[in-house]
C-alpha cells in the first residue's frame, strides 16, 4: 500500500495488452465490460459479439519478484447470441452489458453476464483429471460387448490437460421490457438486482421463473416520460439497501424493508444546478452513467459526462467532492451532441482495498483512496482523494515496454500549446475508454480501449 | 460530424473566431444556434428509429432538449414566428438537408401505404409544398414514428400549431412503447423493412441531385430483407457523408 503524504504517488507501468493490433476494429470485438473477480485472480471481459473472455493471473513467480503474475486467457465462451423479437420486429443485441462475479464458494467460479434482455449465470470449472478403466466402455467411448468382460476393475482418475469449461446454469429471461443497464449481486450472495431503463427487478439466484419488481418509474402515459434509470447497485454491506441513478442526475437510495415496491426513496441525492453553467445541454451532461459504492459503503461515486462526484451517504444535498474529468469539453458540447459522443456512458471505479486492513486501521487517511475513470483519446484519469492530485494517462501500444512508467499526459484547453501537450481539437473522440477495473487487492488496473484490454501495474521496487 | 454547415452554426466555436471580419460574420445569432440545435435534435430522434430498439435514455434526453427549446421559444414568442416567415438563405440550406431525410423516410412510408391513405397522402404533400414554414413542417414530418400509420392522420394537423408538435413528440414515445393496437398489422407489413433499409433510402437520395424533389423517391427498389439491415449502423456514417455531399452540392 501507499504510505500517506506526498511523493508516494503510484507510478503506473505498462504490463500487458490483449486484443487485435490492427486499427480496423471488428464490431464484435468491441469490449463492453471489464470486471475482476473477488480475489483478483480472474479478469473477465465481455464484448459486442456476446463473448466472454476470462484471463487468469499466473501464480507469482518467486524468481521474478519485480512483477506480478501475468494474465493469460483462461476461458472463452459465447455467452449470448443475437435474438429477434418477432413481436416488435426488432433485433436483440448480443452485446454483453455487464459481468458480475459471485464470490467463490467451491472449486468452480460463477459469474452473471447480461445483454439487453437476458441474464445468465455461468459456471466456470476446471477439469484436470478424467476417469479411465471403465468395465463396459472402451477408452474411446464405444461400448464393449458384456460377454467379453471377464474381470472387473475400479475406474481410476488419471491426470489430463487442463480443460476449462463454461456452462450456463441459470437463465433469467423475460423480465425486462427495456434494456438492462446494470446487475448487482446482493451482500447476502443469494439475491441480485437487474435494472433496465424504467424498472428494477430482484432475483434469487436459484429461481429463474420469477422475479420481484422493486422499482418501477414507468409513467402510466409514456408521453410523460422524461427520466430513465441509468445504473443501480446494492450496498456492499446492507442487504436491504440499494441505489439507482437517473438521467436527470439524481441518485435514489431505497430500503427494501420499507415496502415491496420501492417507488419512494429513502434518500434523494441531487446537487443543485450551477446557474452560471446552464445551457441546453445541462441535463444531458448531468445524466449519471455509473454509480459505485465505496468498499466501506459509506460513500458512493457517480460519473456524469464531465465529472466524477463522491457522495457521503449521510449528505443528500451535494457531493462531498467533485473531480473534473475533462472540463475542456464544456465548450465543445454542441459538437459532441452532434456526433453523439455526449451520450457516451463512462464508468468509474475505486481502487482496491484490503477490507481487513481497513477495519483494523485507526487512521483511514493512510489508506490509498483513488478513483479512476476513462476519457477520450484513450486517456484515463485518476484522482487521489487524499492528496487531491490527479493524473492523466494514456493506453497506447506506443508505451508497451513492460515496466516502462507511463508518462502523464496533458490536454491543452486553450492558448499556446506546450510541448508534449495535446490540444482539444486533436483529441480522437473515437478512441474512448468507457470501461476500467481495479484489482480488488493490488495496484493492478485493467483499462479497455475500443477493442484492446490494457493491464497496468504499479512499479514495484 | 452530421453536416459541415451545421457545425459552424453550433454553440461551440468561440475558438473559431479569430477576430477577423470573416470570423465575425461566422458568429451565429443565438436564435440561429438554437434553431440549429432544434433541427439537429429532431433529426436525431427520427434516425434513432432503427433496426435495434432505440436507446431509450438517449431518446429521452434528446426529447427533453427539444422540449426545453420549445419552451424557451414559446416564452420568446419566436415559436409562432417560425410558422410564418422564412428564416433566410443560410438556414434554408440547413433546413432542406433536414427535410430530405425527413421526407425520404416519410414519403417512403407513404409510398407503401395501403390504398386507404392514398388521397390523404396527396393532400398532405400538397400542403407540404405550399407551406412556407420550414421548421414546423419539418418538425412534424420528423415525428413520423416508424410504422404507426395511424399517426399519419394526426400529422395532417401537426403543422398547424405547436400544440400538435407536442403531440407528435409524444408519439415518439408511443412508438418506443409500440403497444398501440393499430400498429399490430403494421408490424408485419413491408413498410417496416423498407423504412429501416438505409441502403434503399440512400439510393433514392443519391439519384436525386435536386433537393426537395420527392418524385424520384418512387424509384426506390423493393424492400430488401432483414439481412441488409445489419449494415444499417455502419451505413449511418455513410448517411452523414452523403448528406454532407448533398448540402454542399
XYZ file of C-alpha atoms in Angstrom:
710
model
C 0.000 0.000 0.000
C 0.977 3.590 -0.389
C 2.236 5.479 2.553
C 0.445 8.660 3.441
C 1.552 12.015 2.193
C 3.325 13.278 -0.830
C 5.932 11.741 -3.015
C 4.391 8.334 -2.884
C 2.038 8.574 -5.801
C 1.659 5.332 -7.656
C 3.811 5.023 -10.729
C 1.924 3.046 -13.284
C 3.769 0.779 -15.680
C 2.603 -0.986 -18.746
C 2.198 -4.697 -18.171
C 0.204 -6.294 -20.969
C -2.163 -5.589 -23.818
C -4.710 -8.050 -25.184
C -6.552 -7.909 -28.440
C -6.059 -7.321 -32.147
C -3.315 -4.999 -33.277
C -4.842 -3.578 -36.428
C -6.662 -0.291 -36.488
C -9.618 -1.802 -38.273
C -11.868 -2.742 -35.417
C -14.271 -5.599 -35.943
C -17.565 -4.589 -34.388
C -17.910 -7.858 -32.494
C -14.571 -7.279 -30.772
C -15.588 -4.039 -29.134
C -15.157 -4.533 -25.407
C -18.302 -3.692 -23.492
C -17.477 -4.624 -19.908
C -14.472 -5.472 -17.708
C -14.552 -6.990 -14.231
C -12.099 -8.579 -11.803
C -13.375 -11.388 -9.615
C -13.269 -11.087 -5.833
C -9.737 -12.416 -5.441
C -8.386 -10.616 -8.487
C -7.064 -13.834 -9.892
C -9.554 -13.745 -12.757
C -10.345 -10.883 -15.090
C -13.404 -11.111 -17.323
C -14.273 -9.073 -20.390
C -17.475 -9.052 -22.396
C -17.746 -7.827 -25.950
C -20.260 -6.680 -28.503
C -20.274 -10.099 -30.121
C -21.698 -11.663 -26.986
C -18.481 -13.390 -25.963
C -16.886 -13.549 -22.546
C -13.121 -13.915 -22.251
C -11.641 -14.705 -18.854
C -7.980 -14.142 -18.087
C -6.204 -15.781 -15.187
C -3.271 -14.372 -13.322
C -0.209 -16.589 -13.216
C 0.924 -17.611 -9.813
C 3.655 -15.265 -8.713
C 6.997 -16.433 -9.820
C 9.407 -16.413 -6.946
C 12.330 -15.611 -9.192
C 10.553 -12.689 -10.812
C 9.803 -10.674 -7.742
C 9.788 -7.410 -9.665
C 6.491 -8.045 -11.328
C 3.223 -9.632 -10.522
C 1.840 -12.533 -12.434
C 0.706 -12.028 -15.984
C -2.855 -12.522 -17.104
C -3.390 -15.180 -19.719
C -6.503 -16.471 -21.402
C -8.255 -18.942 -19.155
C -11.608 -19.434 -20.824
C -13.566 -18.052 -23.766
C -17.207 -18.726 -24.390
C -20.211 -17.387 -26.216
C -22.473 -16.039 -23.526
C -25.291 -14.512 -25.547
C -26.469 -14.887 -29.112
C -28.333 -12.310 -31.165
C -32.066 -12.771 -30.992
C -35.023 -11.435 -32.860
C -38.080 -10.132 -31.091
C -40.812 -11.079 -33.524
C -43.497 -9.101 -31.785
C -41.665 -5.829 -32.085
C -39.736 -6.619 -35.251
C -36.515 -5.692 -33.546
C -33.171 -7.317 -33.017
C -31.957 -8.006 -29.516
C -28.261 -7.336 -29.391
C -25.962 -9.975 -28.020
C -23.629 -7.355 -26.611
C -22.650 -8.096 -23.012
C -23.616 -5.068 -20.979
C -22.314 -6.197 -17.616
C -20.485 -9.038 -15.921
C -20.552 -9.544 -12.179
C -18.684 -12.271 -10.326
C -20.071 -14.221 -7.430
C -17.738 -14.829 -4.514
C -16.124 -18.186 -4.762
C -17.732 -20.909 -2.657
C -16.119 -24.049 -4.046
C -13.751 -25.092 -6.782
C -15.879 -23.602 -9.533
C -16.279 -19.928 -10.362
C -19.621 -18.311 -11.085
C -20.449 -15.107 -12.886
C -23.544 -13.314 -14.091
C -23.480 -11.881 -17.561
C -26.245 -9.894 -19.172
C -27.233 -8.436 -22.505
C -30.187 -6.073 -23.034
C -32.804 -8.616 -22.062
C -31.445 -11.804 -20.500
C -29.166 -12.532 -17.564
C -27.239 -15.780 -17.386
C -25.426 -17.469 -14.551
C -22.305 -19.204 -15.832
C -20.298 -21.848 -14.044
C -16.651 -21.986 -14.945
C -14.981 -25.151 -13.786
C -11.678 -26.840 -14.315
C -11.172 -30.358 -15.303
C -7.697 -31.779 -14.994
C -8.495 -35.436 -14.387
C -10.630 -37.964 -16.121
C -11.775 -41.422 -15.212
C -10.183 -44.286 -17.038
C -10.629 -48.012 -16.887
C -14.334 -48.474 -17.300
C -15.549 -52.008 -17.479
C -18.270 -51.605 -20.046
C -16.724 -48.863 -22.212
C -13.552 -48.698 -24.257
C -11.296 -45.723 -23.823
C -12.784 -44.115 -26.912
C -16.309 -44.483 -25.549
C -17.520 -47.432 -27.567
C -19.426 -49.949 -25.579
C -17.860 -53.305 -25.029
C -19.732 -56.490 -25.531
C -20.596 -57.540 -21.974
C -19.822 -61.145 -22.751
C -16.179 -60.231 -23.319
C -15.787 -58.847 -19.831
C -14.004 -61.418 -17.736
C -12.624 -59.337 -14.889
C -13.818 -56.269 -13.079
C -11.734 -53.275 -12.206
C -12.387 -49.993 -10.499
C -12.076 -46.975 -12.789
C -9.440 -44.512 -11.612
C -8.863 -40.802 -12.221
C -5.845 -40.027 -14.315
C -4.435 -36.563 -14.984
C -5.244 -34.861 -18.255
C -4.509 -31.494 -19.822
C -6.373 -28.753 -18.052
C -9.728 -28.034 -19.572
C -11.786 -25.057 -18.511
C -15.462 -25.446 -19.143
C -18.150 -22.819 -19.009
C -21.733 -23.933 -18.713
C -24.880 -21.873 -18.275
C -26.506 -22.875 -15.022
C -29.402 -20.432 -14.925
C -31.081 -18.273 -17.484
C -33.078 -15.346 -16.163
C -35.221 -14.222 -19.049
C -38.409 -12.397 -19.947
C -38.377 -9.991 -17.063
C -37.290 -6.840 -18.830
C -39.204 -4.860 -21.392
C -36.467 -2.253 -21.651
C -32.716 -2.547 -21.953
C -30.834 -3.875 -18.939
C -28.081 -1.489 -17.899
C -27.000 -2.913 -14.525
C -26.804 -6.052 -12.472
C -25.673 -6.103 -8.872
C -25.218 -9.011 -6.505
C -26.506 -8.529 -3.002
C -24.288 -8.899 0.034
C -26.375 -11.887 1.046
C -24.949 -13.647 -2.027
C -28.346 -15.157 -2.660
C -30.169 -12.423 -4.491
C -29.288 -9.880 -7.116
C -30.933 -6.976 -8.885
C -31.201 -6.184 -12.556
C -32.105 -2.710 -13.742
C -33.407 -1.521 -17.090
C -34.388 1.964 -18.230
C -37.601 2.009 -16.258
C -37.660 -0.899 -13.839
C -35.548 -2.774 -11.334
C -36.130 -6.434 -10.562
C -34.935 -8.561 -7.682
C -33.988 -12.161 -8.341
C -32.995 -15.153 -6.325
C -30.002 -16.860 -7.890
C -31.721 -20.228 -7.713
C -35.035 -19.184 -9.185
C -35.373 -18.257 -12.818
C -39.102 -18.211 -13.410
C -39.891 -15.417 -11.033
C -38.535 -12.039 -10.122
C -39.843 -9.262 -7.950
C -40.257 -5.793 -9.319
C -38.854 -3.382 -6.755
C -38.717 -0.134 -8.698
C -40.980 0.997 -11.488
C -40.728 4.514 -12.846
C -42.677 3.936 -15.990
C -45.368 6.588 -16.248
C -48.900 5.440 -16.984
C -48.718 7.532 -20.091
C -45.445 7.081 -21.945
C -45.881 10.569 -23.312
C -44.975 11.819 -19.861
C -41.644 10.033 -19.797
C -38.812 12.410 -19.018
C -36.437 10.410 -16.860
C -34.903 6.939 -17.026
C -32.837 4.726 -14.738
C -29.208 4.672 -15.773
C -27.482 2.476 -13.163
C -28.194 0.582 -9.953
C -26.159 -1.113 -7.262
C -26.661 -2.902 -3.979
C -24.993 -1.554 -0.871
C -21.871 -3.637 -0.103
C -22.904 -4.369 3.477
C -26.577 -3.709 3.921
C -28.564 -6.320 2.055
C -31.769 -4.328 2.036
C -30.264 -1.149 0.630
C -29.603 -0.237 -2.954
C -29.243 2.904 -5.053
C -30.224 3.812 -8.564
C -29.213 6.785 -10.649
C -31.189 8.644 -13.281
C -30.760 10.555 -16.494
C -31.532 13.759 -14.604
C -28.501 13.435 -12.373
C -30.249 12.170 -9.259
C -29.454 9.158 -7.126
C -32.102 7.483 -5.036
C -31.326 5.237 -2.118
C -34.016 2.702 -1.341
C -34.660 0.340 1.505
C -36.454 -2.843 0.543
C -37.793 -3.241 4.049
C -39.879 -0.120 3.684
C -42.245 -1.561 1.112
C -42.431 -4.159 -1.584
C -42.302 -1.602 -4.355
C -39.566 0.870 -3.585
C -41.012 3.724 -5.549
C -40.483 6.085 -2.673
C -36.867 6.615 -1.982
C -35.383 6.799 1.472
C -32.851 9.359 0.290
C -32.542 11.508 -2.777
C -29.097 12.737 -3.724
C -29.024 15.694 -6.022
C -26.741 18.644 -6.481
C -28.451 21.911 -7.317
C -27.606 23.142 -10.783
C -24.967 25.814 -11.193
C -26.866 28.638 -12.909
C -23.721 30.073 -14.472
C -23.137 26.861 -16.380
C -26.660 26.442 -17.612
C -27.153 25.522 -21.265
C -29.404 23.364 -23.371
C -27.018 20.533 -22.639
C -27.117 20.834 -18.871
C -29.484 17.962 -18.389
C -27.696 15.673 -20.792
C -24.333 16.150 -19.146
C -25.843 15.701 -15.711
C -27.116 12.249 -16.657
C -25.314 9.733 -14.479
C -23.637 6.931 -16.387
C -22.299 4.903 -13.451
C -22.681 4.612 -9.698
C -20.347 2.657 -7.399
C -20.311 2.286 -3.643
C -17.012 2.551 -1.829
C -15.799 -0.666 -0.219
C -16.857 0.506 3.201
C -20.269 1.514 1.929
C -20.021 4.924 3.476
C -19.530 6.733 0.209
C -20.682 6.350 -3.323
C -19.214 7.655 -6.522
C -21.153 8.817 -9.572
C -19.928 9.600 -13.063
C -21.642 12.107 -15.274
C -20.383 13.349 -18.613
C -17.779 15.792 -17.362
C -17.115 14.848 -13.763
C -16.818 12.288 -11.015
C -18.599 13.035 -7.754
C -18.142 11.476 -4.365
C -21.197 11.443 -2.134
C -21.406 10.836 1.581
C -24.499 8.731 2.178
C -25.350 10.976 5.078
C -25.497 14.094 2.956
C -28.069 14.337 0.229
C -27.903 17.900 -0.925
C -24.494 17.891 -2.534
C -21.467 15.686 -3.141
C -18.525 15.943 -0.766
C -16.041 16.016 -3.636
C -16.210 16.731 -7.337
C -13.438 15.930 -9.777
C -13.383 17.314 -13.305
C -12.530 14.657 -15.810
C -12.306 16.756 -18.974
C -13.689 20.197 -18.304
C -12.163 21.397 -21.586
C -15.045 19.646 -23.333
C -17.598 22.019 -21.859
C -17.142 24.467 -24.711
C -17.499 21.644 -27.227
C -20.796 20.256 -26.067
C -22.680 21.150 -29.208
C -20.239 19.265 -31.416
C -20.281 16.376 -29.014
C -24.048 16.396 -29.179
C -23.891 16.416 -32.932
C -21.658 13.369 -33.137
C -23.470 11.654 -30.270
C -20.382 11.490 -28.050
C -22.286 13.387 -25.388
C -24.266 10.189 -24.820
C -21.195 8.068 -24.126
C -21.520 6.217 -20.856
C -18.277 6.279 -18.928
C -17.798 4.018 -15.935
C -15.750 4.701 -12.835
C -14.107 2.597 -10.159
C -12.499 2.753 -6.758
C -9.047 1.456 -6.005
C -8.845 -1.971 -4.436
C -8.887 -2.387 -0.741
C -7.877 -4.879 1.817
C -11.008 -4.771 3.885
C -9.424 -6.384 6.874
C -6.789 -3.717 6.982
C -9.435 -1.093 6.511
C -11.337 -2.233 9.548
C -8.291 -2.504 11.724
C -6.735 0.712 10.699
C -7.330 3.525 13.108
C -6.395 6.193 10.665
C -8.173 5.654 7.387
C -6.486 8.553 5.674
C -3.412 6.372 5.499
C -5.185 4.074 3.165
C -4.977 4.788 -0.521
C -8.117 6.352 -1.800
C -8.081 6.737 -5.541
C -10.819 6.782 -8.115
C -10.367 6.096 -11.799
C -12.382 6.820 -14.897
C -11.917 6.978 -18.647
C -11.949 9.773 -21.203
C -11.280 10.266 -24.934
C -8.138 9.794 -26.988
C -7.547 6.619 -24.968
C -6.838 8.732 -21.934
C -7.888 7.716 -18.470
C -7.814 9.737 -15.298
C -7.021 9.016 -11.666
C -7.956 11.207 -8.735
C -6.282 10.757 -5.385
C -8.761 11.739 -2.687
C -6.057 12.047 -0.042
C -3.565 14.225 -1.851
C -6.111 15.850 -4.176
C -3.729 15.232 -7.036
C -4.858 13.860 -10.343
C -3.135 12.360 -13.330
C -3.995 11.656 -16.951
C -2.525 8.553 -18.521
C -2.827 7.021 -21.940
C -3.483 3.453 -23.008
C -1.461 3.093 -26.132
C 0.690 0.459 -27.726
C 3.455 3.017 -28.051
C 4.220 2.659 -24.368
C 4.331 -1.080 -24.413
C 7.651 -1.923 -22.922
C 6.962 -3.771 -19.704
C 7.891 -1.856 -16.592
C 8.032 1.383 -18.545
C 6.497 4.018 -16.339
C 3.605 5.761 -18.051
C 4.180 9.390 -18.736
C 1.444 11.713 -17.524
C -0.439 13.379 -20.380
C -1.851 16.842 -20.532
C -4.572 18.371 -22.633
C -4.192 21.979 -23.585
C -7.588 23.615 -23.392
C -6.747 26.921 -24.996
C -3.949 29.247 -25.741
C -0.441 28.196 -26.511
C 0.128 24.537 -26.539
C 3.208 23.494 -24.672
C 5.463 20.769 -25.904
C 4.057 17.307 -25.200
C 0.618 18.698 -24.620
C -2.223 17.765 -26.891
C -4.825 20.277 -27.956
C -8.508 19.632 -27.540
C -9.110 19.720 -31.266
C -6.593 16.939 -31.817
C -8.324 14.543 -29.481
C -9.644 11.429 -31.113
C -13.224 11.045 -29.959
C -13.470 7.605 -31.461
C -10.883 6.362 -29.003
C -12.844 6.287 -25.816
C -12.157 4.459 -22.604
C -15.541 3.618 -21.137
C -14.638 0.594 -19.015
C -11.941 0.319 -16.379
C -11.429 -2.024 -13.440
C -9.148 -2.071 -10.436
C -7.822 -5.276 -8.903
C -9.611 -5.793 -5.581
C -6.414 -6.047 -3.568
C -3.415 -4.895 -5.536
C -2.442 -1.968 -7.675
C -3.237 -3.612 -10.948
C -5.704 -1.978 -13.303
C -7.445 -3.153 -16.455
C -8.309 -0.482 -18.984
C -10.376 -1.231 -22.071
C -9.938 0.793 -25.230
C -12.300 0.076 -28.106
C -11.059 -3.425 -28.752
C -7.946 -3.831 -26.647
C -7.503 -4.583 -22.989
C -4.537 -2.956 -21.270
C -3.175 -4.107 -17.939
C -1.046 -1.738 -15.907
C 0.689 -2.344 -12.600
C 2.388 -0.106 -10.160
C 6.132 -0.037 -10.276
C 7.456 -2.395 -7.662
C 10.802 -1.533 -6.171
C -19.998 15.244 -37.960
C -23.505 15.428 -39.273
C -23.402 18.350 -41.630
C -20.496 20.713 -42.094
C -22.764 23.693 -42.376
C -24.392 22.921 -39.071
C -21.144 22.776 -37.215
C -20.255 26.338 -37.958
C -23.558 27.428 -36.604
C -23.267 25.494 -33.401
C -22.955 26.977 -29.962
C -19.339 25.924 -29.837
C -16.646 27.630 -31.703
C -15.539 30.574 -29.725
C -12.138 29.317 -30.716
C -13.037 29.701 -34.370
C -13.360 33.418 -34.048
C -10.029 34.907 -34.939
C -11.210 38.468 -34.749
C -11.246 38.933 -38.493
C -14.254 40.174 -40.359
C -14.840 36.753 -41.756
C -14.720 35.435 -38.260
C -17.285 37.916 -37.040
C -19.627 37.070 -39.867
C -19.419 33.443 -38.820
C -20.846 34.086 -35.363
C -24.367 32.792 -35.488
C -27.056 34.538 -33.552
C -28.409 32.797 -30.528
C -31.695 32.283 -32.307
C -29.992 30.641 -35.216
C -27.940 28.469 -32.943
C -30.988 27.417 -31.058
C -32.838 26.680 -34.260
C -29.945 24.609 -35.471
C -29.963 22.654 -32.249
C -33.677 22.055 -32.605
C -33.295 20.750 -36.139
C -30.430 18.533 -35.144
C -32.394 17.103 -32.266
C -35.418 16.345 -34.361
C -33.379 14.501 -36.927
C -31.649 12.552 -34.195
C -34.979 11.488 -32.841
C -36.042 10.196 -36.180
C -32.783 8.487 -37.028
C -32.953 6.572 -33.824
C -35.859 4.509 -35.083
C -33.525 1.977 -36.489
C -33.036 -1.735 -36.566
C -32.312 -2.317 -32.941
C -34.619 -0.852 -30.375
C -33.511 2.752 -29.891
C -31.595 3.688 -26.814
C -34.347 4.972 -24.564
C -32.069 7.098 -22.425
C -30.687 8.917 -25.444
C -34.168 9.417 -26.897
C -35.482 10.808 -23.638
C -32.566 13.202 -23.283
C -32.956 14.470 -26.835
C -36.697 14.829 -26.440
C -36.191 16.782 -23.234
C -33.785 19.066 -25.077
C -36.369 19.642 -27.765
C -38.992 20.450 -25.144
C -36.606 22.858 -23.474
C -36.031 24.696 -26.714
C -39.718 24.694 -27.437
C -40.488 26.189 -24.027
C -37.914 28.875 -24.424
C -39.096 29.708 -27.900
C -42.649 29.872 -26.646
C -41.629 32.321 -23.959
C -39.681 34.315 -26.518
C -42.647 34.411 -28.762
C -40.481 33.086 -31.559
C -42.316 29.807 -31.724
C -45.236 31.154 -33.743
C -42.927 33.340 -35.798
C -41.231 30.299 -37.230
C -44.514 29.210 -38.691
C -44.984 32.299 -40.750
C -41.670 33.506 -42.015
C -38.758 32.176 -43.880
C -35.532 32.425 -41.981
C -33.205 33.214 -44.798
C -30.968 31.501 -47.234
C -28.408 30.144 -44.834
C -30.919 28.400 -42.704
C -32.777 27.174 -45.742
C -29.792 25.100 -46.789
C -29.663 23.569 -43.419
C -33.354 23.036 -43.196
C -33.533 21.482 -46.598
C -30.940 18.951 -45.631
C -33.023 18.030 -42.639
C -36.059 18.000 -44.836
C -34.570 15.492 -47.237
C -34.050 12.983 -44.506
C -37.482 13.553 -43.114
C -39.207 13.431 -46.445
C -37.305 10.437 -47.685
C -38.470 8.251 -44.915
C -41.930 9.728 -44.652
C -42.636 9.549 -48.336
C -41.177 6.110 -48.465
C -43.557 5.052 -45.803
C -46.409 6.815 -47.501
C -45.488 5.363 -50.850
C -46.075 1.944 -49.441
C -49.212 2.766 -47.562
C -52.383 0.831 -48.108
C -54.703 2.481 -50.652
C -56.997 3.800 -47.956
C -54.481 6.511 -47.243
C -53.912 7.352 -50.875
C -55.945 10.522 -51.129
C -54.772 11.753 -47.802
C -51.177 11.497 -48.933
C -51.787 13.676 -51.931
C -53.430 16.359 -49.828
C -50.641 16.278 -47.336
C -47.952 16.579 -49.951
C -49.855 19.450 -51.471
C -49.871 21.255 -48.141
C -46.241 20.487 -47.723
C -45.336 22.226 -50.964
C -47.349 25.318 -50.150
C -46.219 25.620 -46.625
C -43.624 28.309 -46.325
C -42.838 27.364 -42.800
C -39.888 25.071 -42.869
C -39.344 24.237 -39.299
C -42.784 23.321 -38.169
C -43.438 21.190 -41.202
C -40.075 19.626 -40.876
C -40.607 19.103 -37.233
C -43.939 17.482 -37.660
C -42.837 15.292 -40.521
C -39.893 14.164 -38.498
C -42.211 12.925 -35.860
C -43.442 10.121 -38.077
C -42.899 7.048 -35.986
C -41.565 4.206 -37.955
C -44.703 2.273 -38.525
C -47.731 3.836 -36.937
C -49.907 4.618 -39.887
C -52.487 5.986 -37.523
C -50.119 8.791 -36.693
C -50.012 9.893 -40.285
C -53.568 11.048 -39.787
C -52.568 13.191 -36.888
C -49.797 14.767 -38.910
C -52.495 16.331 -41.039
C -52.961 18.907 -38.300
C -49.492 18.816 -36.874
C -48.173 21.579 -38.996
C -50.816 23.935 -37.806
C -49.787 24.776 -34.313
C -47.276 23.978 -31.698
C -49.744 22.097 -29.540
C -49.673 19.268 -32.021
C -45.943 19.426 -32.100
C -46.053 18.307 -28.546
C -48.401 15.530 -29.514
C -46.029 14.478 -32.269
C -43.194 14.391 -29.819
C -45.238 12.199 -27.590
C -45.886 9.890 -30.483
C -42.223 9.105 -30.489
C -42.613 7.583 -27.100
C -45.698 5.780 -28.249
C -43.519 4.289 -30.906
C -40.932 3.289 -28.414
C -43.690 1.726 -26.405
C -45.092 0.284 -29.563
C -48.100 -1.112 -27.885
C -50.781 0.634 -29.885
C -53.226 -1.949 -31.200
C -53.472 -0.128 -34.510
C -49.847 -0.806 -35.186
C -50.022 -4.547 -34.855
C -50.815 -5.103 -38.538
C -48.130 -2.638 -39.379
C -45.529 -4.692 -37.624
C -45.840 -7.311 -40.258
C -46.215 -5.020 -43.220
C -43.359 -4.362 -45.553
C -43.336 -0.724 -44.555
C -41.120 -1.617 -41.607
C -38.335 -3.169 -43.550
C -38.187 -0.525 -46.183
C -38.131 2.177 -43.553
C -35.159 0.528 -41.964
C -33.429 -0.020 -45.207
C -30.903 2.759 -45.293
C -29.472 1.386 -48.493
C -32.787 1.991 -50.196
C -33.174 5.431 -48.746
C -29.657 6.391 -49.696
C -30.110 5.057 -53.203
C -33.123 7.276 -53.549
C -31.262 10.297 -52.277
C -28.219 9.755 -54.419
C -30.293 9.531 -57.568
C -31.945 12.784 -56.666
C -29.485 15.593 -57.068
C -32.079 18.327 -56.917
C -33.064 18.973 -53.366
C -36.646 18.862 -52.377
C -37.923 16.780 -55.226
C -39.628 13.749 -53.911
C -40.743 12.241 -57.193
C -37.568 10.318 -57.721
C -38.173 8.607 -54.430
C -40.661 6.484 -56.272
C -37.744 4.788 -57.964
C -36.874 3.072 -54.709
C -36.163 -0.568 -55.140
C -38.391 -3.002 -53.355
C -37.561 -3.504 -49.739
C -34.776 -5.908 -49.142
C -34.811 -8.445 -46.410
C -33.549 -8.079 -42.915
C -30.129 -9.336 -43.842
C -29.214 -5.939 -45.184
C -30.429 -4.263 -42.056
C -27.398 -5.454 -40.216
C -25.445 -2.927 -42.223
C -27.632 -0.097 -41.097
C -25.473 1.046 -38.283
C -22.350 1.347 -40.358
C -24.452 2.974 -43.030
C -25.245 5.808 -40.676
C -21.739 7.059 -41.230
C -22.362 6.807 -44.946
C -25.535 8.758 -44.398
C -23.665 11.597 -42.759
C -21.249 11.669 -45.625
C -23.924 11.639 -48.256
C -25.974 14.369 -46.657
C -22.806 16.384 -46.474
C -22.365 15.973 -50.209
C -25.968 16.864 -50.866
C -25.843 20.036 -48.849
C -22.676 21.201 -50.453
C -23.816 20.440 -53.993
